[in-house]
Coordinates of C-alpha atoms and ligand atoms in Angstrom, one line a residue:
Chain A
X1067 CA -32.2 11.5 14.7
X1068 CA -31.1 7.9 14.7
X1069 CA -27.7 7.0 16.1
X1070 CA -25.1 6.4 13.4
X1071 CA -24.8 2.7 12.7
X1072 CA -21.9 0.4 12.1
X1073 CA -21.5 -0.6 8.4
X1074 CA -24.0 -3.4 7.5
X1075 CA -22.9 -6.2 5.3
X1076 CA -25.2 -7.2 2.4
X1077 CA -25.2 -10.9 1.4
X1078 CA -24.7 -12.1 -2.1
X1079 CA -25.8 -15.5 -3.5
X1080 CA -22.3 -16.8 -2.8
X1081 CA -22.2 -15.6 0.8
X1082 CA -25.8 -16.1 1.9
X1083 CA -25.0 -19.4 3.7
X1084 CA -22.5 -17.6 5.9
X1085 CA -24.9 -14.9 7.0
X1086 CA -27.7 -17.5 7.5
X1087 CA -25.2 -19.4 9.7
X1088 CA -24.4 -16.5 12.0
X1089 CA -28.1 -15.9 12.5
X1090 CA -28.5 -19.5 13.4
X1091 CA -25.6 -19.3 15.8
X1092 CA -23.1 -21.1 13.5
X1093 CA -19.8 -20.0 12.0
X1094 CA -19.9 -21.6 8.6
X1095 CA -16.9 -22.2 6.5
X1096 CA -16.4 -24.2 3.2
X1097 CA -14.2 -27.2 2.5
X1098 CA -13.1 -28.6 -0.9
X1099 CA -14.3 -32.1 -1.5
X1100 CA -11.2 -32.9 -3.5
X1101 CA -8.2 -31.4 -1.7
X1102 CA -9.9 -30.9 1.7
X1103 CA -8.8 -27.2 2.0
X1104 CA -11.0 -25.2 4.4
X1105 CA -11.4 -21.6 3.2
X1106 CA -12.9 -18.2 3.7
X1107 CA -14.4 -15.8 2.5
X1108 CA -17.2 -17.8 0.8
X1109 CA -17.2 -18.8 -2.8
X1110 CA -18.7 -21.8 -4.6
X1111 CA -15.3 -23.3 -5.7
X1112 CA -12.0 -24.1 -4.0
X1113 CA -9.4 -21.3 -4.2
X1114 CA -6.6 -23.9 -3.9
X1115 CA -7.5 -26.2 -6.8
X1116 CA -10.5 -24.7 -8.6
X1117 CA -12.8 -27.6 -7.8
X1118 CA -16.5 -26.7 -7.8
X1119 CA -17.5 -29.5 -5.5
X1120 CA -17.4 -27.9 -2.0
X1121 CA -19.2 -28.4 1.3
X1122 CA -20.4 -25.9 3.8
X1123 CA -19.6 -27.0 7.3
X1124 CA -20.0 -25.6 10.9
X1125 CA -16.6 -24.5 12.2
X1126 CA -15.7 -24.9 15.9
X1127 CA -15.7 -21.1 16.5
X1128 CA -12.4 -21.4 18.2
X1129 CA -9.1 -19.9 17.2
X1130 CA -6.3 -17.6 18.3
X1131 CA -5.6 -13.9 18.0
X1132 CA -3.3 -13.4 15.0
X1133 CA -3.0 -9.6 15.0
X1134 CA -4.9 -6.4 15.7
X1135 CA -4.9 -2.7 16.2
X1136 CA -6.7 -0.6 18.8
X1137 CA -8.5 2.1 16.9
X1138 CA -8.6 5.5 18.6
X1139 CA -10.6 7.4 16.0
X1140 CA -14.4 7.8 15.8
X1141 CA -16.3 5.4 13.5
X1142 CA -20.1 5.2 13.2
X1143 CA -21.4 2.5 15.6
X1144 CA -18.1 2.3 17.7
X1145 CA -16.8 3.8 20.9
X1146 CA -13.1 4.3 20.7
X1147 CA -10.7 2.8 21.7
X1148 CA -11.8 -0.5 20.2
X1149 CA -9.9 -3.5 18.7
X1150 CA -10.0 -4.5 15.1
X1151 CA -8.6 -8.0 15.0
X1152 CA -7.7 -10.8 12.7
X1153 CA -8.2 -14.3 14.2
X1154 CA -6.9 -17.6 12.9
X1155 CA -9.6 -20.3 13.2
X1156 CA -8.8 -23.9 14.2
X1157 CA -9.7 -25.0 10.8
X1158 CA -7.1 -22.7 9.2
X1159 CA -8.8 -19.6 7.6
X1160 CA -8.4 -16.2 9.1
X1161 CA -11.1 -13.5 9.5
X1162 CA -11.4 -10.0 10.6
X1163 CA -13.5 -9.3 13.7
X1164 CA -13.6 -7.4 17.0
X1165 CA -12.4 -8.9 20.3
X1166 CA -15.1 -7.9 22.8
X1167 CA -15.9 -8.5 26.5
X1168 CA -12.4 -7.7 27.6
X1169 CA -10.4 -4.4 28.1
X1170 CA -9.4 -2.9 24.8
X1171 CA -5.7 -2.6 25.9
X1172 CA -2.4 -4.1 24.7
X1173 CA -2.2 -5.9 28.1
X1174 CA -5.6 -7.6 27.7
X1175 CA -5.1 -8.4 24.0
X1176 CA -2.1 -10.7 23.7
X1177 CA -1.1 -12.2 20.4
X1178 CA -1.7 -16.0 20.2
X1179 CA -4.3 -15.9 23.0
X1180 CA -7.2 -18.3 22.5
X1181 CA -10.5 -16.8 21.4
X1182 CA -14.0 -18.1 20.7
X1183 CA -16.8 -16.7 18.6
X1184 CA -19.7 -14.7 20.1
X1185 CA -22.6 -13.8 17.8
X1186 CA -23.9 -10.3 17.9
X1187 CA -27.3 -9.6 16.4
X1188 CA -27.4 -6.3 14.6
X1189 CA -30.9 -6.5 13.2
X1190 CA -33.3 -9.1 11.7
X1191 CA -31.1 -9.7 8.8
X1192 CA -27.5 -9.5 10.1
X1193 CA -25.7 -11.2 13.0
X1194 CA -21.9 -10.6 13.2
X1195 CA -19.3 -13.0 14.3
X1196 CA -17.3 -11.3 17.1
X1197 CA -14.8 -13.0 19.3
X1198 CA -14.1 -13.1 23.1
X1199 CA -11.1 -14.4 25.1
X1200 CA -11.6 -18.2 25.5
X1201 CA -12.7 -19.4 28.9
X1202 CA -10.4 -21.6 30.9
Chain B
X1317 CA 12.0 -7.2 -20.8
X1318 CA 15.5 -6.1 -22.1
X1319 CA 17.5 -3.8 -19.9
X1320 CA 18.0 -0.1 -20.7
X1321 CA 15.9 0.0 -23.8
X1322 CA 13.6 2.7 -22.5
X1323 CA 14.4 5.9 -20.6
X1324 CA 12.6 8.6 -18.5
X1325 CA 13.2 11.9 -20.5
X1326 CA 10.7 14.1 -18.6
X1327 CA 9.8 14.2 -14.9
X1328 CA 8.0 16.8 -12.8
X1329 CA 5.7 17.3 -9.9
X1330 CA 2.9 19.8 -9.7
X1331 CA 4.1 23.4 -9.4
X1332 CA 2.9 23.5 -5.8
X1333 CA 2.7 20.6 -3.3
X1334 CA 0.9 20.4 0.1
X1335 CA -2.3 22.4 0.2
X1336 CA -3.5 23.5 -3.2
X1337 CA -7.1 24.9 -2.8
X1338 CA -7.1 26.6 -6.2
X1339 CA -6.9 23.5 -8.4
X1340 CA -9.2 20.5 -9.0
X1341 CA -7.8 17.0 -9.3
X1342 CA -8.0 17.1 -13.1
X1343 CA -6.1 20.4 -13.2
X1344 CA -3.5 18.9 -10.9
X1345 CA -3.0 16.2 -13.6
X1346 CA -2.6 18.9 -16.2
X1347 CA -0.2 21.0 -14.1
X1348 CA 2.1 18.0 -13.6
X1349 CA 1.8 16.9 -17.2
X1350 CA 2.6 20.3 -18.6
X1351 CA 5.6 20.6 -16.3
X1352 CA 6.9 17.2 -17.4
X1353 CA 6.3 18.0 -21.1
X1354 CA 8.3 21.2 -20.7
X1355 CA 11.0 19.4 -18.8
X1356 CA 11.4 17.0 -21.8
X1357 CA 11.3 19.9 -24.3
X1358 CA 8.2 18.4 -26.0
X1359 CA 4.7 19.6 -26.9
X1360 CA 1.4 17.8 -26.2
X1361 CA 1.4 16.7 -29.9
X1362 CA 4.5 14.6 -29.3
X1363 CA 2.7 12.4 -26.7
X1364 CA 1.2 9.2 -28.3
X1365 CA 0.9 7.0 -25.2
X1366 CA -0.8 7.7 -21.9
X1367 CA -1.3 6.1 -18.5
X1368 CA -2.9 7.1 -15.3
X1369 CA -4.8 5.6 -12.3
X1370 CA -8.2 6.4 -10.8
X1371 CA -9.2 8.9 -13.5
X1372 CA -9.9 7.3 -16.8
X1373 CA -7.4 7.9 -19.7
X1374 CA -10.1 9.6 -21.8
X1375 CA -10.7 12.2 -19.1
X1376 CA -7.1 13.3 -18.8
X1377 CA -6.3 12.9 -22.5
X1378 CA -9.3 15.0 -23.6
X1379 CA -8.5 17.6 -20.9
X1380 CA -4.9 17.9 -22.2
X1381 CA -5.7 17.4 -25.9
X1382 CA -3.7 14.2 -26.3
X1383 CA -4.6 11.7 -29.1
X1384 CA -3.0 8.5 -27.9
X1385 CA -2.5 5.2 -29.8
X1386 CA -1.9 3.3 -26.5
X1387 CA -3.4 3.8 -23.0
X1388 CA -3.1 2.0 -19.7
X1389 CA -5.4 2.5 -16.7
X1390 CA -4.0 0.0 -14.3
X1391 CA -5.4 1.2 -11.0
X1392 CA -4.1 -0.9 -8.1
X1393 CA -3.5 1.9 -5.5
X1394 CA -0.4 4.0 -4.9
X1395 CA 2.0 1.8 -6.8
X1396 CA 0.0 2.0 -10.0
X1397 CA 2.6 4.3 -11.5
X1398 CA 5.4 1.8 -11.0
X1399 CA 3.2 -0.7 -13.0
X1400 CA 2.6 2.0 -15.7
X1401 CA 6.3 2.5 -16.1
X1402 CA 6.7 -1.3 -16.6
X1403 CA 3.8 -1.5 -19.0
X1404 CA 4.9 1.7 -20.9
X1405 CA 8.4 0.3 -21.3
X1406 CA 6.9 -2.9 -22.8
X1407 CA 4.6 -0.9 -25.1
X1408 CA 7.5 1.3 -26.4
X1409 CA 9.6 -1.8 -27.0
X1410 CA 6.7 -3.4 -28.9
X1411 CA 6.3 -0.4 -31.0
X1412 CA 2.8 0.4 -29.9
X1413 CA 3.7 4.0 -29.2
X1414 CA 6.9 6.2 -29.0
X1415 CA 6.4 8.7 -26.2
X1416 CA 4.4 7.9 -23.1
X1417 CA 3.1 10.3 -20.5
X1418 CA 2.2 8.9 -17.1
X1419 CA 0.3 11.2 -14.7
X1420 CA -0.8 11.1 -11.1
X1421 CA -2.8 13.8 -9.3
X1422 CA -4.8 13.8 -6.2
X1423 CA -6.7 16.5 -4.3
X1424 CA -6.1 14.4 -1.2
X1425 CA -6.3 17.3 1.3
X1426 CA -8.6 19.9 -0.4
X1427 CA -10.8 17.2 -2.0
X1428 CA -11.7 19.2 -5.1
X1429 CA -13.0 17.2 -8.0
X1430 CA -11.9 14.0 -6.4
X1431 CA -14.0 10.9 -7.3
X1432 CA -15.5 9.2 -4.1
X1433 CA -13.9 6.1 -2.9
X1434 CA -16.9 3.9 -2.0
X1435 CA -17.0 0.3 -0.8
X1436 CA -20.2 -1.6 -1.6
X1437 CA -21.9 -3.3 1.3
X1438 CA -22.2 -6.5 -0.8
X1439 CA -18.5 -6.5 -1.8
X1440 CA -16.3 -8.9 0.1
X1441 CA -14.6 -6.0 1.8
X1442 CA -18.0 -4.6 2.6
X1443 CA -19.2 -7.9 4.1
X1444 CA -16.1 -9.2 5.9
X1445 CA -14.1 -6.1 6.9
X1446 CA -16.1 -2.9 7.0
X1447 CA -18.6 -4.1 9.7
X1448 CA -15.7 -4.4 12.1
X1449 CA -15.0 -0.7 12.2
X1450 CA -12.2 -0.2 9.7
X1451 CA -12.1 3.3 8.4
X1452 CA -9.4 3.8 5.7
X1453 CA -5.7 3.0 5.6
X1454 CA -4.8 4.0 9.2
X1455 CA -7.0 1.2 10.6
X1456 CA -6.3 -1.4 7.9
X1457 CA -2.8 -1.1 6.6
X1458 CA -1.7 -1.2 10.3
X1459 CA -3.4 -4.5 11.3
X1460 CA -0.5 -6.8 10.3
X1461 CA 2.2 -5.0 12.2
X1462 CA 1.9 -6.5 15.7
X1463 CA 2.3 -10.0 14.3
X1464 CA 5.2 -8.8 12.1
X1465 CA 7.0 -7.2 15.0
X1466 CA 6.5 -10.2 17.3
X1467 CA 7.7 -12.7 14.7
X1468 CA 10.8 -10.8 13.7
X1469 CA 11.7 -9.4 17.2
X1470 CA 11.5 -5.8 16.1
X1471 CA 10.6 -3.2 18.7
X1472 CA 8.2 -0.3 18.5
X1473 CA 11.1 2.0 19.3
X1474 CA 12.9 0.7 16.2
X1475 CA 9.8 1.3 14.1
X1476 CA 9.6 4.8 15.4
X1477 CA 13.2 5.4 14.1
X1478 CA 11.8 5.1 10.5
X1479 CA 9.9 8.3 11.1
X1480 CA 12.9 9.9 12.8
X1481 CA 15.4 9.1 10.0
X1482 CA 13.0 10.2 7.3
X1483 CA 12.5 13.6 8.9
X1484 CA 16.3 14.0 8.7
X1485 CA 16.0 13.6 4.9
X1486 CA 13.0 15.9 4.8
X1487 CA 15.0 18.6 6.6
X1488 CA 17.2 18.8 3.5
X1489 CA 14.3 19.2 1.1
X1490 CA 12.8 22.7 0.7
X1491 CA 9.6 21.1 -0.8
X1492 CA 9.0 18.8 2.1
X1493 CA 5.8 19.4 4.1
X1494 CA 7.4 18.5 7.6
X1495 CA 11.0 19.5 8.3
X1496 CA 11.4 19.9 12.1
X1497 CA 13.7 17.3 13.7
X1498 CA 12.0 14.4 15.6
X1499 CA 13.1 12.0 18.4
X1500 CA 11.9 8.5 19.1
X1501 CA 10.1 9.9 22.2
X1502 CA 8.4 12.5 20.0
X1503 CA 7.1 9.7 17.8
X1504 CA 6.0 7.4 20.6
X1505 CA 4.4 10.2 22.6
X1506 CA 2.5 11.6 19.6
X1507 CA -1.3 11.0 19.3
X1508 CA -2.3 7.4 19.1
X1509 CA -4.2 6.6 15.9
X1510 CA -4.4 2.8 15.8
X1511 CA -2.2 1.1 18.4
X1512 CA 0.7 0.6 17.9
X1513 CA 0.6 3.4 15.3
X1514 CA 1.0 7.0 16.4
X1515 CA 0.2 9.9 14.1
X1516 CA 3.9 10.5 13.4
X1517 CA 4.1 7.0 12.0
X1518 CA 1.2 7.7 9.6
X1519 CA 1.5 9.4 6.2
X1520 CA 0.7 13.1 5.6
X1521 CA -2.5 14.0 3.8
X1522 CA -1.7 16.5 1.0
X1523 CA -2.6 17.7 -2.5
X1524 CA -0.3 17.3 -5.5
X1525 CA 0.6 15.4 -8.6
X1526 CA 3.5 14.2 -10.8
X1527 CA 4.2 13.1 -14.3
X1528 CA 6.8 11.1 -16.2
X1529 CA 7.6 10.9 -19.9
X1530 CA 9.2 7.8 -21.3
X1531 CA 10.7 7.0 -24.7
X1532 CA 13.1 4.6 -26.3
X1533 CA 16.7 4.8 -25.0
X1534 CA 17.9 5.4 -28.6
X1535 CA 15.8 8.6 -28.8
X1536 CA 16.5 9.6 -25.2
X1537 CA 20.0 11.0 -26.0
X1538 CA 18.5 13.8 -28.1
X1539 CA 16.5 15.2 -25.1
X1540 CA 17.5 18.1 -22.9
X1541 CA 17.6 16.1 -19.7
X1542 CA 20.1 13.4 -18.7
X1543 CA 18.3 10.1 -19.6
X1544 CA 17.3 7.8 -16.7
X1545 CA 17.1 4.2 -18.0
X1546 CA 14.7 1.5 -16.9
X1547 CA 17.0 -1.3 -15.8
X1548 CA 14.5 -3.7 -14.4
X1549 CA 10.8 -3.9 -13.3
X1550 CA 8.4 -6.2 -11.4
X1551 CA 4.8 -6.2 -10.4
X1552 CA 2.2 -8.3 -8.6
X1553 CA -1.1 -8.2 -6.7
X1554 CA -2.3 -10.2 -3.7
X1555 CA -5.6 -9.4 -2.1
X1556 CA -7.9 -6.4 -1.6
X1557 CA -8.6 -7.7 2.0
X1558 CA -5.8 -7.1 4.4
X1559 CA -7.2 -9.9 6.6
X1560 CA -6.7 -12.4 3.9
X1561 CA -3.0 -11.9 3.2
X1562 CA -1.1 -15.2 3.1
X1563 CA 0.9 -14.1 6.1
X1564 CA 1.4 -10.9 8.1
X1565 CA 5.2 -11.6 8.4
X1566 CA 5.9 -10.4 4.9
X1567 CA 4.1 -9.2 1.7
X1568 CA 3.6 -11.8 -1.0
X1569 CA 3.2 -9.0 -3.6
X1570 CA 6.5 -7.4 -2.5
X1571 CA 8.2 -10.8 -2.6
X1572 CA 7.1 -11.3 -6.2
X1573 CA 7.6 -7.8 -7.6
X1574 CA 10.9 -7.0 -5.9
X1575 CA 13.0 -10.0 -6.9
X1576 CA 11.6 -10.0 -10.4
X1577 CA 13.0 -6.5 -10.9
X1578 CA 16.4 -7.4 -9.4
X1579 CA 16.5 -10.5 -11.7
X1580 CA 15.6 -8.5 -14.8
X1581 CA 18.1 -5.8 -13.9
X1582 CA 20.8 -8.4 -13.3
X1583 CA 22.1 -6.6 -10.2
X1584 CA 22.9 -7.6 -6.7
X1585 CA 21.7 -5.8 -3.6
X1586 CA 25.2 -4.4 -2.9
X1587 CA 25.0 -2.6 -6.3
X1588 CA 22.1 -0.4 -5.0
X1589 CA 23.1 3.2 -4.3
X1590 CA 19.7 4.6 -3.6
X1591 CA 16.4 3.1 -2.4
X1592 CA 12.8 4.3 -2.2
X1593 CA 10.3 2.1 -0.3
X1594 CA 6.8 3.5 -0.4
X1595 CA 6.1 4.5 3.3
X1596 CA 2.4 5.2 3.8
X1597 CA 3.1 4.0 7.3
X1598 CA 6.3 3.4 9.3
X1599 CA 6.3 -0.4 9.0
X1600 CA 6.5 -0.5 5.2
X1601 CA 10.3 0.1 4.9
X1602 CA 10.8 -2.8 7.4
X1603 CA 8.7 -5.1 5.2
X1604 CA 10.4 -3.8 2.1
X1605 CA 14.0 -4.2 3.2
X1606 CA 13.2 -7.9 4.1
X1607 CA 10.9 -8.8 1.2
X1608 CA 13.2 -7.2 -1.4
X1609 CA 16.0 -9.4 0.0
X1610 CA 18.3 -6.7 1.4
X1611 CA 18.5 -8.5 4.7
X1612 CA 16.4 -10.9 6.8
X1613 CA 13.4 -9.2 8.3
X1614 CA 14.9 -9.8 11.8
X1615 CA 17.7 -7.3 11.0
X1616 CA 15.6 -4.5 9.5
X1617 CA 14.6 -2.7 12.7
X1618 CA 18.2 -2.6 13.9
X1619 CA 19.5 -1.7 10.5
X1620 CA 17.4 1.5 10.5
X1621 CA 17.8 2.2 14.2
X1622 CA 21.6 2.0 13.7
X1623 CA 21.4 4.8 11.1
X1624 CA 22.3 2.9 8.0
X1625 CA 19.5 4.6 6.0
X1626 CA 20.0 8.2 7.2
X1627 CA 21.9 10.9 5.4
X1628 CA 25.5 9.6 5.1
X1629 CA 24.4 6.0 5.8
X1630 CA 25.4 3.1 3.6
X1631 CA 21.9 2.6 2.1
X1632 CA 20.1 6.0 1.6
X1633 CA 16.4 5.3 1.9
X1634 CA 13.4 7.6 1.2
X1635 CA 15.7 10.6 0.5
X1636 CA 12.8 13.0 -0.2
X1637 CA 11.4 12.5 3.3
X1638 CA 8.9 10.0 2.1
X1639 CA 5.2 9.8 2.6
X1640 CA 5.8 10.4 6.3
X1641 CA 7.4 13.8 5.9
X1642 CA 7.6 14.9 2.2
X1643 CA 4.1 14.6 0.9
X1644 CA 1.3 12.0 0.5
X1645 CA -1.7 12.8 -1.6
X1646 CA -3.1 9.3 -1.3
X1647 CA -1.3 7.5 -4.1
X1648 CA 2.3 8.3 -3.2
X1649 CA 4.1 6.0 -5.7
X1650 CA 4.6 8.8 -8.3
X1651 CA 6.6 10.9 -5.8
X1652 CA 8.9 8.0 -5.0
X1653 CA 9.5 7.6 -8.8
X1654 CA 10.2 11.4 -9.1
X1655 CA 12.8 11.2 -6.3
X1656 CA 14.5 8.2 -8.0
X1657 CA 14.7 10.1 -11.2
X1658 CA 16.1 13.2 -9.5
X1659 CA 18.7 11.1 -7.8
X1660 CA 19.7 9.5 -11.1
X1661 CA 19.9 12.9 -12.8
X1662 CA 22.0 14.2 -9.9
X1663 CA 19.7 17.0 -9.0
X1664 CA 18.0 15.9 -5.8
X1665 CA 17.9 18.3 -2.9
X1666 CA 19.5 15.6 -0.7
X1667 CA 21.6 14.2 -3.5
X1668 CA 23.4 10.8 -2.9
X1669 CA 26.9 11.4 -4.3
X1670 CA 27.7 9.4 -7.5
X1671 CA 24.5 7.3 -7.3
X1672 CA 24.2 5.1 -10.3
X1673 CA 21.4 2.6 -9.4
X1674 CA 18.1 3.5 -7.7
X1675 CA 15.5 1.0 -6.6
X1676 CA 12.0 2.3 -6.3
X1677 CA 9.5 0.0 -4.7
X1678 CA 5.8 0.7 -4.3
X1679 CA 2.8 -0.7 -2.5
X1680 CA -0.9 -0.4 -3.5
X1681 CA -3.9 -0.7 -1.3
X1682 CA -3.2 -2.4 2.0
X1683 CA -0.5 -4.7 0.7
X1684 CA -2.9 -5.4 -2.1
X1685 CA -0.4 -4.7 -4.9
X1686 CA 3.2 -4.0 -5.6
X1687 CA 5.4 -2.6 -8.3
X1688 CA 9.2 -2.2 -8.4
X1689 CA 11.3 -0.1 -10.9
X1690 CA 15.1 -0.1 -11.0
X1691 CA 16.6 2.9 -12.6
X1692 CA 20.2 3.7 -13.7
X1693 CA 21.9 6.7 -15.3
X1694 CA 24.5 4.4 -17.0
X1695 CA 23.8 2.7 -20.3
Ligands
ZN1391 ZN1 -9.4 -27.9 -3.5

């Protein structure tokens, strides 16, 4: 019997560029050509001003730990305890992720600590943006 | 909306609460509805307006034999029933119907006849939250709290006091699921669910339901029960994705709905005798006290830890024991409304003496939506 897997995202026409980006090792956000707002999740217009002229760009992949929980219950594809985090990116938007490559403890996971993206390939279609404590 | 033009004239919960293995979800709707209709001294034929969440109106109306001229199916999570009260009051004032029945029921524990709650892999939640191991409210509703506590200087011990104090209220309520006294240590040493939340800071999982009947205030005086008037209401929504809230330091939906209700009611916070803040998890009363403007968020932890919301305190809060100790079938808002109505009728098991104004504040989803209803027994 196959191991239970973590939930797989399925792209839509509006989000395909994001999932293409993670596969290519890029964290892609969008920015409004009119008011300059950078935003997430993907959509083909600016949520701030409604403008349809927007540009996909490669984000730095750097940010800080905004908040998190350490989940202690079993979920397919995860070994508890594991962090479920929200990071705030340098460009402004926040996204949900997991903080990996560090102990899953309150001591190791300090709010406001700097984090950087690490891409985790799930299969041929999907690569997820996870985050690790920033080096240095 | 004008104050005190519409009143609650019938209110009841399901005959049993807790574990109800002998009823499907639709029958729990009917059980609560029939109890509320009897409470109001009406028959099913008198109901011409109907609202519910999750189930579609035609399902419950056909099951009960109701022929409505107005329906509402606003389904924004556990506070949907606060929004139904607001919408029903507007509909009655506009003359769209005369007598509205609002029902909630959920086979949350026994899971009999309960529609599945599925998240599509191509929805925004399915793409940008589900892959990171969230699994229902205990792992999602809780994510903002570490930021909230840090920003406002509130301790985990103070948050644990929310559970301790609500258990004191539950001890006075024969229908409460959990009645044994708790200490802060009991809470902090209970099983970790999603750090920093322990199981005693998470809501119960139960079966049950409730129903309300509303009509115009002019008609309300002819009903058997003491009328409970709608003094003010508010509602809003923010985002279905907890990660995309504007800030974790407050809830935008709370900050819209709550003040709107106070403004409409024309009351000040000092006028409030009784308060319900939907507590699916122990942080919600802290958010609510701040976002509704009772005090700055920074003071909310100390306010509760100092005993101001416990029996005999100056601001009685969640007097049925709340979602943490009374019951929580999944969409708890109806039970908060029921307790406000009992307090305004003067018949609550833990009655607040001479209470004249009750504020009932609900949350839907994970801070996704909010509804506030302010009741009074004075016209
Ligand atoms: Zn813009």
